[in-house]
Amino acid sequence: ELFDRLYEDWSTLERFQRTRGVLRLMAQVVGALWRGGDQSPLILPGMIPLDDAPVASELARNLEDSWKPVMDADVDGVASLPSQLDATYQNLGRYGATRKVARAVFLGSAPTVHSPHRGVEAARVRLGCAAPGEAVATYADALARLSDRATYLYVDRDRYWYGLSPSVARMARDRAERWLATGIAEVDAALCERIRRQRDRGELAGVHVASQSSADVDDDDQVRLVVLPPERAHVAKTEDSPALGAAREILEHRGSAPRLFRNMVVFLAADHRRVDDLRQGMAEALAWGSIAAESDELGLGAQQAAQAATKAQEAEGTVERRLAETYGWALVPVQPEPTGPILFDPVRIEGQGTLAARTARRLIDKGHLNVVYAPSLLRTLVLGGPLASLWESGHVAVGELWEALARYAYLPRLRDRLVLQRSVQDGPAGFAWTEEGFALAEGYDAASGRYLGLVVGPGGSSGTSPSTLLVRPEVAMAQLRIDEQAVSRPPADGTTNVAPSSTPASAGALTAPPGPAKPRRFHGSVVLRSERLSLEFGRVVQEVVQHLADSTATIEVTVEIAADMPDGFDEAVIRTVTENARTLRFTDQGFEDE
């Protein structure tokens, strides 16, 4: 490989003598390697000691004078970039891998820098470096790191070469350094925008990204994730963590007013040890993106413009990976005692998916977020737990119970009101409802001391509202016994007793006068907001379709989609949507000009 490069490439230079030049160069190379005690089994292009003055001079005499700064900066020498990379990364320094690939690229590309077909393939670079017994992948890693940081190294697909003017990589590095030095606020804003683009919220009702004010975070009764900005990173095992201070401020207030629904807010913070790497990646993405966008104004050639576009895409992928690695702390408000202070439980977040989706999964796994809540747990919470006082009168309204669950951090955190409603509906179901559940009622008549529309036993309730009452089992059983006694005791006038309004499972069927005809069909349509499509469609299913399904009705749901793009749809969008619609068996679909 070494002699091929010398005889085929270097011999094309006017100053290089094909035979005498090779002999003179190899004499200097062998002498330098002998003096340095090199024990390599053979001499490869990557082993040419370009940091040795006689060797470097023998090569440089055949090149233009402008090559010297290139060799000193990016090829070989104590202060060169390859030497710095070998000193920084242990796996590279073990073989001197970066210096070897730099030498191999230089030896294979310097003579052809002005030719149309310039550069050397990555495979030939590895061939010119790896000795028997060495890991070839190490040299691929070294070449990738060198191409990212070298000033004069150019890359076009799989070909590498050194040029006499700074490469587009140097331009990108300079821009990235300027952003990190004077534009950290812009870098952080760009990071926040990347997080906002992540649409999958998982089981969370809302996501607020890097709010600068507590007033930006809605105060309502649905669980929300607040993603804190990079400057509010979390420092583990310390109370002085910037993330804890920001989270506490948002938890306590919404603007100048106190926050009411404190049990509906959780926080996601960056790990302070990874913030610098994340910002570095974002600055590089901004730099490459700006160069790719300005390729015409900068006068870049086709190769450099293509390199900028490729690097911009790679940098975006790096940012996404580092976001997942950096935002690894969920700060969950907890209150061990009803009268005690609210603390924060830091939970390590890992896994795949968007930040919100993987945070939601982790909170569910750790018991900090409930998307399903068993009636037996609800009974324990109200009957003998911290909300026992609400049931002292014998019943508690669903609305009152939900208000407490949404407000107080010492209670379980339910995703939204629907989770409670499903738990309440199942409360009176089953034969063991007196031990594990509770009764429901539509209302309470204080004058007679009776519950209206009492529901117990298998089948449960068909629906709930904020005014629905959870009734203590012993109170409901007492009313049922009174009703049974009233039905079984014969009246003095010989008429038939009819039990007051209740629906116990054990009650026999009673003959009732025919009422008005019941509606037999339901239809409805609703317009959903595109920015909250998944959430709103899920609520339609849970609050409307599910109730119809529970009644054993035959249901047919038709989804109608209308999308308008003033500037017209791209070909890629048209192709993807058409193919997906055909796969999903749309009965009618298509794009129109008007």
JSON list of C-alpha atoms in Angstrom, two decimals, residues 243-433:
[
{"chain": "A", "resi": 243, "resn": "ALA", "atom": "CA", "xyz": [-34.37, 22.26, 39.39]},
{"chain": "A", "resi": 244, "resn": "LEU", "atom": "CA", "xyz": [-35.86, 21.83, 42.86]},
{"chain": "A", "resi": 245, "resn": "GLY", "atom": "CA", "xyz": [-36.08, 25.60, 43.33]},
{"chain": "A", "resi": 246, "resn": "ALA", "atom": "CA", "xyz": [-37.86, 26.08, 40.00]},
{"chain": "A", "resi": 247, "resn": "ALA", "atom": "CA", "xyz": [-40.19, 23.13, 40.62]},
{"chain": "A", "resi": 248, "resn": "ARG", "atom": "CA", "xyz": [-41.13, 24.39, 44.09]},
{"chain": "A", "resi": 249, "resn": "GLU", "atom": "CA", "xyz": [-41.97, 27.85, 42.74]},
{"chain": "A", "resi": 250, "resn": "ILE", "atom": "CA", "xyz": [-44.27, 26.44, 40.04]},
{"chain": "A", "resi": 251, "resn": "LEU", "atom": "CA", "xyz": [-45.86, 23.99, 42.49]},
{"chain": "A", "resi": 252, "resn": "GLU", "atom": "CA", "xyz": [-46.70, 26.70, 45.01]},
{"chain": "A", "resi": 253, "resn": "HIS", "atom": "CA", "xyz": [-47.86, 29.44, 42.67]},
{"chain": "A", "resi": 254, "resn": "ARG", "atom": "CA", "xyz": [-49.43, 30.22, 39.37]},
{"chain": "A", "resi": 255, "resn": "GLY", "atom": "CA", "xyz": [-48.24, 33.73, 38.75]},
{"chain": "A", "resi": 256, "resn": "SER", "atom": "CA", "xyz": [-49.12, 35.79, 41.83]},
{"chain": "A", "resi": 257, "resn": "ALA", "atom": "CA", "xyz": [-51.91, 33.43, 42.94]},
{"chain": "A", "resi": 258, "resn": "PRO", "atom": "CA", "xyz": [-51.48, 30.18, 44.88]},
{"chain": "A", "resi": 259, "resn": "ARG", "atom": "CA", "xyz": [-51.75, 26.99, 42.83]},
{"chain": "A", "resi": 260, "resn": "LEU", "atom": "CA", "xyz": [-54.84, 24.95, 43.67]},
{"chain": "A", "resi": 261, "resn": "PHE", "atom": "CA", "xyz": [-54.33, 21.61, 41.93]},
{"chain": "A", "resi": 262, "resn": "ARG", "atom": "CA", "xyz": [-50.87, 20.77, 43.27]},
{"chain": "A", "resi": 263, "resn": "ASN", "atom": "CA", "xyz": [-51.32, 17.03, 42.88]},
{"chain": "A", "resi": 264, "resn": "MET", "atom": "CA", "xyz": [-51.67, 17.44, 39.11]},
{"chain": "A", "resi": 265, "resn": "VAL", "atom": "CA", "xyz": [-48.13, 18.69, 38.38]},
{"chain": "A", "resi": 266, "resn": "VAL", "atom": "CA", "xyz": [-44.89, 16.70, 37.93]},
{"chain": "A", "resi": 267, "resn": "PHE", "atom": "CA", "xyz": [-41.54, 17.93, 36.65]},
{"chain": "A", "resi": 268, "resn": "LEU", "atom": "CA", "xyz": [-38.77, 16.73, 34.32]},
{"chain": "A", "resi": 269, "resn": "ALA", "atom": "CA", "xyz": [-35.25, 18.12, 34.71]},
{"chain": "A", "resi": 270, "resn": "ALA", "atom": "CA", "xyz": [-31.90, 17.72, 32.99]},
{"chain": "A", "resi": 271, "resn": "ASP", "atom": "CA", "xyz": [-28.92, 16.09, 34.71]},
{"chain": "A", "resi": 272, "resn": "HIS", "atom": "CA", "xyz": [-26.42, 18.89, 35.34]},
{"chain": "A", "resi": 273, "resn": "ARG", "atom": "CA", "xyz": [-23.52, 16.59, 34.41]},
{"chain": "A", "resi": 274, "resn": "ARG", "atom": "CA", "xyz": [-24.81, 16.22, 30.84]},
{"chain": "A", "resi": 275, "resn": "VAL", "atom": "CA", "xyz": [-26.05, 19.71, 30.06]},
{"chain": "A", "resi": 276, "resn": "ASP", "atom": "CA", "xyz": [-22.76, 20.88, 28.51]},
{"chain": "A", "resi": 277, "resn": "ASP", "atom": "CA", "xyz": [-22.69, 17.94, 26.07]},
{"chain": "A", "resi": 278, "resn": "LEU", "atom": "CA", "xyz": [-26.32, 18.63, 25.15]},
{"chain": "A", "resi": 279, "resn": "ARG", "atom": "CA", "xyz": [-25.61, 22.30, 24.48]},
{"chain": "A", "resi": 280, "resn": "GLN", "atom": "CA", "xyz": [-22.51, 21.38, 22.45]},
{"chain": "A", "resi": 281, "resn": "GLY", "atom": "CA", "xyz": [-24.61, 19.07, 20.28]},
{"chain": "A", "resi": 282, "resn": "MET", "atom": "CA", "xyz": [-27.30, 21.71, 19.82]},
{"chain": "A", "resi": 283, "resn": "ALA", "atom": "CA", "xyz": [-24.72, 24.39, 18.90]},
{"chain": "A", "resi": 284, "resn": "GLU", "atom": "CA", "xyz": [-23.23, 22.06, 16.28]},
{"chain": "A", "resi": 285, "resn": "ALA", "atom": "CA", "xyz": [-26.70, 21.32, 14.90]},
{"chain": "A", "resi": 286, "resn": "LEU", "atom": "CA", "xyz": [-27.40, 25.06, 14.63]},
{"chain": "A", "resi": 287, "resn": "ALA", "atom": "CA", "xyz": [-24.04, 25.64, 12.96]},
{"chain": "A", "resi": 288, "resn": "TRP", "atom": "CA", "xyz": [-24.41, 22.89, 10.36]},
{"chain": "A", "resi": 289, "resn": "GLY", "atom": "CA", "xyz": [-28.03, 23.81, 9.75]},
{"chain": "A", "resi": 290, "resn": "SER", "atom": "CA", "xyz": [-27.16, 27.46, 9.10]},
{"chain": "A", "resi": 291, "resn": "ILE", "atom": "CA", "xyz": [-24.34, 26.52, 6.73]},
{"chain": "A", "resi": 292, "resn": "ALA", "atom": "CA", "xyz": [-26.59, 24.14, 4.79]},
{"chain": "A", "resi": 293, "resn": "ALA", "atom": "CA", "xyz": [-29.24, 26.87, 4.51]},
{"chain": "A", "resi": 294, "resn": "GLU", "atom": "CA", "xyz": [-26.67, 29.46, 3.34]},
{"chain": "A", "resi": 295, "resn": "SER", "atom": "CA", "xyz": [-24.70, 27.22, 0.97]},
{"chain": "A", "resi": 296, "resn": "ASP", "atom": "CA", "xyz": [-25.44, 29.45, -2.04]},
{"chain": "A", "resi": 297, "resn": "GLU", "atom": "CA", "xyz": [-24.52, 32.68, -0.23]},
{"chain": "A", "resi": 298, "resn": "LEU", "atom": "CA", "xyz": [-21.32, 31.09, 1.10]},
{"chain": "A", "resi": 299, "resn": "GLY", "atom": "CA", "xyz": [-20.33, 29.94, -2.39]},
{"chain": "A", "resi": 300, "resn": "LEU", "atom": "CA", "xyz": [-20.00, 26.30, -1.38]},
{"chain": "A", "resi": 301, "resn": "GLY", "atom": "CA", "xyz": [-19.41, 23.74, -4.06]},
{"chain": "A", "resi": 302, "resn": "ALA", "atom": "CA", "xyz": [-21.75, 20.81, -4.60]},
{"chain": "A", "resi": 303, "resn": "GLN", "atom": "CA", "xyz": [-19.57, 18.53, -2.48]},
{"chain": "A", "resi": 304, "resn": "GLN", "atom": "CA", "xyz": [-19.36, 20.94, 0.45]},
{"chain": "A", "resi": 305, "resn": "ALA", "atom": "CA", "xyz": [-23.08, 21.72, 0.28]},
{"chain": "A", "resi": 306, "resn": "ALA", "atom": "CA", "xyz": [-23.86, 18.01, 0.35]},
{"chain": "A", "resi": 307, "resn": "GLN", "atom": "CA", "xyz": [-21.50, 17.53, 3.29]},
{"chain": "A", "resi": 308, "resn": "ALA", "atom": "CA", "xyz": [-23.19, 20.37, 5.19]},
{"chain": "A", "resi": 309, "resn": "ALA", "atom": "CA", "xyz": [-26.64, 18.85, 4.59]},
{"chain": "A", "resi": 310, "resn": "THR", "atom": "CA", "xyz": [-25.47, 15.41, 5.73]},
{"chain": "A", "resi": 311, "resn": "LYS", "atom": "CA", "xyz": [-23.75, 16.80, 8.82]},
{"chain": "A", "resi": 312, "resn": "ALA", "atom": "CA", "xyz": [-26.82, 18.87, 9.70]},
{"chain": "A", "resi": 313, "resn": "GLN", "atom": "CA", "xyz": [-28.96, 15.73, 9.62]},
{"chain": "A", "resi": 314, "resn": "GLU", "atom": "CA", "xyz": [-26.44, 13.80, 11.72]},
{"chain": "A", "resi": 315, "resn": "ALA", "atom": "CA", "xyz": [-26.26, 16.64, 14.24]},
{"chain": "A", "resi": 316, "resn": "GLU", "atom": "CA", "xyz": [-30.04, 16.65, 14.63]},
{"chain": "A", "resi": 317, "resn": "GLY", "atom": "CA", "xyz": [-29.92, 12.94, 15.44]},
{"chain": "A", "resi": 318, "resn": "THR", "atom": "CA", "xyz": [-27.20, 13.60, 17.99]},
{"chain": "A", "resi": 319, "resn": "VAL", "atom": "CA", "xyz": [-29.37, 16.23, 19.68]},
{"chain": "A", "resi": 320, "resn": "GLU", "atom": "CA", "xyz": [-32.30, 13.80, 19.95]},
{"chain": "A", "resi": 321, "resn": "ARG", "atom": "CA", "xyz": [-30.08, 11.14, 21.54]},
{"chain": "A", "resi": 322, "resn": "ARG", "atom": "CA", "xyz": [-28.54, 13.59, 23.98]},
{"chain": "A", "resi": 323, "resn": "LEU", "atom": "CA", "xyz": [-31.93, 14.98, 24.95]},
{"chain": "A", "resi": 324, "resn": "ALA", "atom": "CA", "xyz": [-32.97, 11.48, 26.06]},
{"chain": "A", "resi": 325, "resn": "GLU", "atom": "CA", "xyz": [-29.67, 11.01, 27.90]},
{"chain": "A", "resi": 326, "resn": "THR", "atom": "CA", "xyz": [-29.73, 14.42, 29.58]},
{"chain": "A", "resi": 327, "resn": "TYR", "atom": "CA", "xyz": [-33.37, 14.76, 30.67]},
{"chain": "A", "resi": 328, "resn": "GLY", "atom": "CA", "xyz": [-33.23, 11.88, 33.11]},
{"chain": "A", "resi": 329, "resn": "TRP", "atom": "CA", "xyz": [-34.82, 13.17, 36.35]},
{"chain": "A", "resi": 330, "resn": "ALA", "atom": "CA", "xyz": [-38.52, 13.30, 37.14]},
{"chain": "A", "resi": 331, "resn": "LEU", "atom": "CA", "xyz": [-39.22, 15.39, 40.25]},
{"chain": "A", "resi": 332, "resn": "VAL", "atom": "CA", "xyz": [-42.48, 14.18, 41.78]},
{"chain": "A", "resi": 333, "resn": "PRO", "atom": "CA", "xyz": [-44.22, 16.16, 44.55]},
{"chain": "A", "resi": 334, "resn": "VAL", "atom": "CA", "xyz": [-44.99, 13.91, 47.53]},
{"chain": "A", "resi": 335, "resn": "GLN", "atom": "CA", "xyz": [-46.39, 14.65, 50.98]},
{"chain": "A", "resi": 336, "resn": "PRO", "atom": "CA", "xyz": [-45.80, 11.87, 53.51]},
{"chain": "A", "resi": 337, "resn": "GLU", "atom": "CA", "xyz": [-48.14, 13.45, 56.08]},
{"chain": "A", "resi": 338, "resn": "PRO", "atom": "CA", "xyz": [-51.29, 15.53, 55.41]},
{"chain": "A", "resi": 339, "resn": "THR", "atom": "CA", "xyz": [-49.98, 18.33, 57.61]},
{"chain": "A", "resi": 340, "resn": "GLY", "atom": "CA", "xyz": [-46.33, 17.96, 56.64]},
{"chain": "A", "resi": 341, "resn": "PRO", "atom": "CA", "xyz": [-44.32, 19.78, 53.95]},
{"chain": "A", "resi": 342, "resn": "ILE", "atom": "CA", "xyz": [-44.40, 18.80, 50.28]},
{"chain": "A", "resi": 343, "resn": "LEU", "atom": "CA", "xyz": [-41.16, 17.11, 49.24]},
{"chain": "A", "resi": 344, "resn": "PHE", "atom": "CA", "xyz": [-39.83, 15.98, 45.85]},
{"chain": "A", "resi": 345, "resn": "ASP", "atom": "CA", "xyz": [-39.07, 12.36, 45.03]},
{"chain": "A", "resi": 346, "resn": "PRO", "atom": "CA", "xyz": [-36.39, 12.26, 42.27]},
{"chain": "A", "resi": 347, "resn": "VAL", "atom": "CA", "xyz": [-37.09, 9.36, 39.89]},
{"chain": "A", "resi": 348, "resn": "ARG", "atom": "CA", "xyz": [-34.54, 8.22, 37.29]},
{"chain": "A", "resi": 349, "resn": "ILE", "atom": "CA", "xyz": [-36.10, 8.19, 33.81]},
{"chain": "A", "resi": 350, "resn": "GLU", "atom": "CA", "xyz": [-34.92, 5.72, 31.17]},
{"chain": "A", "resi": 351, "resn": "GLY", "atom": "CA", "xyz": [-36.33, 3.89, 28.17]},
{"chain": "A", "resi": 352, "resn": "GLN", "atom": "CA", "xyz": [-37.44, 4.60, 24.63]},
{"chain": "A", "resi": 353, "resn": "GLY", "atom": "CA", "xyz": [-39.83, 7.18, 23.20]},
{"chain": "A", "resi": 354, "resn": "THR", "atom": "CA", "xyz": [-40.39, 10.89, 23.67]},
{"chain": "A", "resi": 355, "resn": "LEU", "atom": "CA", "xyz": [-39.50, 12.55, 26.95]},
{"chain": "A", "resi": 356, "resn": "ALA", "atom": "CA", "xyz": [-43.15, 12.79, 28.01]},
{"chain": "A", "resi": 357, "resn": "ALA", "atom": "CA", "xyz": [-44.07, 9.23, 27.05]},
{"chain": "A", "resi": 358, "resn": "ARG", "atom": "CA", "xyz": [-41.18, 7.56, 28.83]},
{"chain": "A", "resi": 359, "resn": "THR", "atom": "CA", "xyz": [-41.66, 9.79, 31.88]},
{"chain": "A", "resi": 360, "resn": "ALA", "atom": "CA", "xyz": [-45.32, 8.77, 32.07]},
{"chain": "A", "resi": 361, "resn": "ARG", "atom": "CA", "xyz": [-44.42, 5.07, 31.83]},
{"chain": "A", "resi": 362, "resn": "ARG", "atom": "CA", "xyz": [-41.84, 5.41, 34.60]},
{"chain": "A", "resi": 363, "resn": "LEU", "atom": "CA", "xyz": [-44.24, 7.29, 36.89]},
{"chain": "A", "resi": 364, "resn": "ILE", "atom": "CA", "xyz": [-46.88, 4.59, 36.37]},
{"chain": "A", "resi": 365, "resn": "ASP", "atom": "CA", "xyz": [-44.31, 1.87, 37.17]},
{"chain": "A", "resi": 366, "resn": "LYS", "atom": "CA", "xyz": [-43.27, 3.68, 40.36]},
{"chain": "A", "resi": 367, "resn": "GLY", "atom": "CA", "xyz": [-46.87, 4.24, 41.50]},
{"chain": "A", "resi": 368, "resn": "HIS", "atom": "CA", "xyz": [-46.69, 8.04, 41.14]},
{"chain": "A", "resi": 369, "resn": "LEU", "atom": "CA", "xyz": [-49.34, 8.10, 38.39]},
{"chain": "A", "resi": 370, "resn": "ASN", "atom": "CA", "xyz": [-52.50, 6.00, 38.20]},
{"chain": "A", "resi": 371, "resn": "VAL", "atom": "CA", "xyz": [-54.39, 5.42, 34.97]},
{"chain": "A", "resi": 372, "resn": "VAL", "atom": "CA", "xyz": [-56.48, 2.68, 36.64]},
{"chain": "A", "resi": 373, "resn": "TYR", "atom": "CA", "xyz": [-57.61, 2.73, 40.26]},
{"chain": "A", "resi": 374, "resn": "ALA", "atom": "CA", "xyz": [-59.29, -0.24, 41.91]},
{"chain": "A", "resi": 375, "resn": "PRO", "atom": "CA", "xyz": [-62.55, 0.36, 43.83]},
{"chain": "A", "resi": 376, "resn": "SER", "atom": "CA", "xyz": [-61.10, -1.49, 46.83]},
{"chain": "A", "resi": 377, "resn": "LEU", "atom": "CA", "xyz": [-58.26, 1.07, 47.01]},
{"chain": "A", "resi": 378, "resn": "LEU", "atom": "CA", "xyz": [-60.75, 3.91, 46.73]},
{"chain": "A", "resi": 379, "resn": "ARG", "atom": "CA", "xyz": [-62.84, 2.40, 49.51]},
{"chain": "A", "resi": 380, "resn": "THR", "atom": "CA", "xyz": [-59.76, 2.10, 51.76]},
{"chain": "A", "resi": 381, "resn": "LEU", "atom": "CA", "xyz": [-58.75, 5.66, 50.97]},
{"chain": "A", "resi": 382, "resn": "VAL", "atom": "CA", "xyz": [-62.15, 7.05, 51.94]},
{"chain": "A", "resi": 383, "resn": "LEU", "atom": "CA", "xyz": [-63.29, 4.60, 54.60]},
{"chain": "A", "resi": 384, "resn": "GLY", "atom": "CA", "xyz": [-60.16, 4.25, 56.70]},
{"chain": "A", "resi": 385, "resn": "GLY", "atom": "CA", "xyz": [-57.57, 6.46, 55.06]},
{"chain": "A", "resi": 386, "resn": "PRO", "atom": "CA", "xyz": [-56.81, 10.18, 55.02]},
{"chain": "A", "resi": 387, "resn": "LEU", "atom": "CA", "xyz": [-60.23, 11.04, 53.55]},
{"chain": "A", "resi": 388, "resn": "ALA", "atom": "CA", "xyz": [-62.25, 9.15, 56.18]},
{"chain": "A", "resi": 389, "resn": "SER", "atom": "CA", "xyz": [-63.71, 12.40, 57.50]},
{"chain": "A", "resi": 390, "resn": "LEU", "atom": "CA", "xyz": [-65.51, 12.98, 54.18]},
{"chain": "A", "resi": 391, "resn": "TRP", "atom": "CA", "xyz": [-67.57, 9.82, 54.75]},
{"chain": "A", "resi": 392, "resn": "GLU", "atom": "CA", "xyz": [-68.66, 10.54, 58.30]},
{"chain": "A", "resi": 393, "resn": "SER", "atom": "CA", "xyz": [-72.14, 11.53, 57.15]},
{"chain": "A", "resi": 394, "resn": "GLY", "atom": "CA", "xyz": [-72.50, 8.18, 55.36]},
{"chain": "A", "resi": 395, "resn": "HIS", "atom": "CA", "xyz": [-71.74, 9.40, 51.85]},
{"chain": "A", "resi": 396, "resn": "VAL", "atom": "CA", "xyz": [-69.44, 11.62, 49.79]},
{"chain": "A", "resi": 397, "resn": "ALA", "atom": "CA", "xyz": [-70.00, 13.16, 46.36]},
{"chain": "A", "resi": 398, "resn": "VAL", "atom": "CA", "xyz": [-67.75, 12.21, 43.44]},
{"chain": "A", "resi": 399, "resn": "GLY", "atom": "CA", "xyz": [-67.07, 15.89, 42.75]},
{"chain": "A", "resi": 400, "resn": "GLU", "atom": "CA", "xyz": [-65.94, 16.51, 46.34]},
{"chain": "A", "resi": 401, "resn": "LEU", "atom": "CA", "xyz": [-63.74, 13.42, 46.28]},
{"chain": "A", "resi": 402, "resn": "TRP", "atom": "CA", "xyz": [-62.10, 14.42, 43.00]},
{"chain": "A", "resi": 403, "resn": "GLU", "atom": "CA", "xyz": [-61.46, 17.94, 44.26]},
{"chain": "A", "resi": 404, "resn": "ALA", "atom": "CA", "xyz": [-59.47, 16.51, 47.16]},
{"chain": "A", "resi": 405, "resn": "LEU", "atom": "CA", "xyz": [-57.53, 14.07, 44.94]},
{"chain": "A", "resi": 406, "resn": "ALA", "atom": "CA", "xyz": [-56.54, 16.84, 42.52]},
{"chain": "A", "resi": 407, "resn": "ARG", "atom": "CA", "xyz": [-55.45, 19.28, 45.23]},
{"chain": "A", "resi": 408, "resn": "TYR", "atom": "CA", "xyz": [-53.52, 17.40, 47.89]},
{"chain": "A", "resi": 409, "resn": "ALA", "atom": "CA", "xyz": [-50.14, 15.75, 47.29]},
{"chain": "A", "resi": 410, "resn": "TYR", "atom": "CA", "xyz": [-50.59, 13.25, 50.15]},
{"chain": "A", "resi": 411, "resn": "LEU", "atom": "CA", "xyz": [-53.30, 11.50, 48.10]},
{"chain": "A", "resi": 412, "resn": "PRO", "atom": "CA", "xyz": [-52.87, 9.19, 45.08]},
{"chain": "A", "resi": 413, "resn": "ARG", "atom": "CA", "xyz": [-52.26, 10.96, 41.77]},
{"chain": "A", "resi": 414, "resn": "LEU", "atom": "CA", "xyz": [-54.94, 9.96, 39.25]},
{"chain": "A", "resi": 415, "resn": "ARG", "atom": "CA", "xyz": [-54.38, 11.01, 35.65]},
{"chain": "A", "resi": 416, "resn": "ASP", "atom": "CA", "xyz": [-57.77, 12.70, 35.31]},
{"chain": "A", "resi": 417, "resn": "ARG", "atom": "CA", "xyz": [-61.37, 12.60, 36.45]},
{"chain": "A", "resi": 418, "resn": "LEU", "atom": "CA", "xyz": [-62.17, 9.68, 34.13]},
{"chain": "A", "resi": 419, "resn": "VAL", "atom": "CA", "xyz": [-59.93, 7.36, 36.15]},
{"chain": "A", "resi": 420, "resn": "LEU", "atom": "CA", "xyz": [-61.97, 8.14, 39.26]},
{"chain": "A", "resi": 421, "resn": "GLN", "atom": "CA", "xyz": [-65.27, 7.79, 37.43]},
{"chain": "A", "resi": 422, "resn": "ARG", "atom": "CA", "xyz": [-64.36, 4.30, 36.16]},
{"chain": "A", "resi": 423, "resn": "SER", "atom": "CA", "xyz": [-63.35, 3.28, 39.66]},
{"chain": "A", "resi": 424, "resn": "VAL", "atom": "CA", "xyz": [-66.60, 4.66, 41.09]},
{"chain": "A", "resi": 425, "resn": "GLN", "atom": "CA", "xyz": [-68.72, 2.84, 38.49]},
{"chain": "A", "resi": 426, "resn": "ASP", "atom": "CA", "xyz": [-67.17, -0.49, 39.48]},
{"chain": "A", "resi": 427, "resn": "GLY", "atom": "CA", "xyz": [-67.54, 0.19, 43.22]},
{"chain": "A", "resi": 428, "resn": "PRO", "atom": "CA", "xyz": [-71.01, -1.38, 43.71]},
{"chain": "A", "resi": 429, "resn": "ALA", "atom": "CA", "xyz": [-70.37, -4.26, 41.28]},
{"chain": "A", "resi": 430, "resn": "GLY", "atom": "CA", "xyz": [-69.81, -7.84, 42.36]},
{"chain": "A", "resi": 431, "resn": "PHE", "atom": "CA", "xyz": [-71.14, -9.94, 45.22]},
{"chain": "A", "resi": 432, "resn": "ALA", "atom": "CA", "xyz": [-68.38, -8.77, 47.59]},
{"chain": "A", "resi": 433, "resn": "TRP", "atom": "CA", "xyz": [-69.19, -5.08, 47.30]}
]
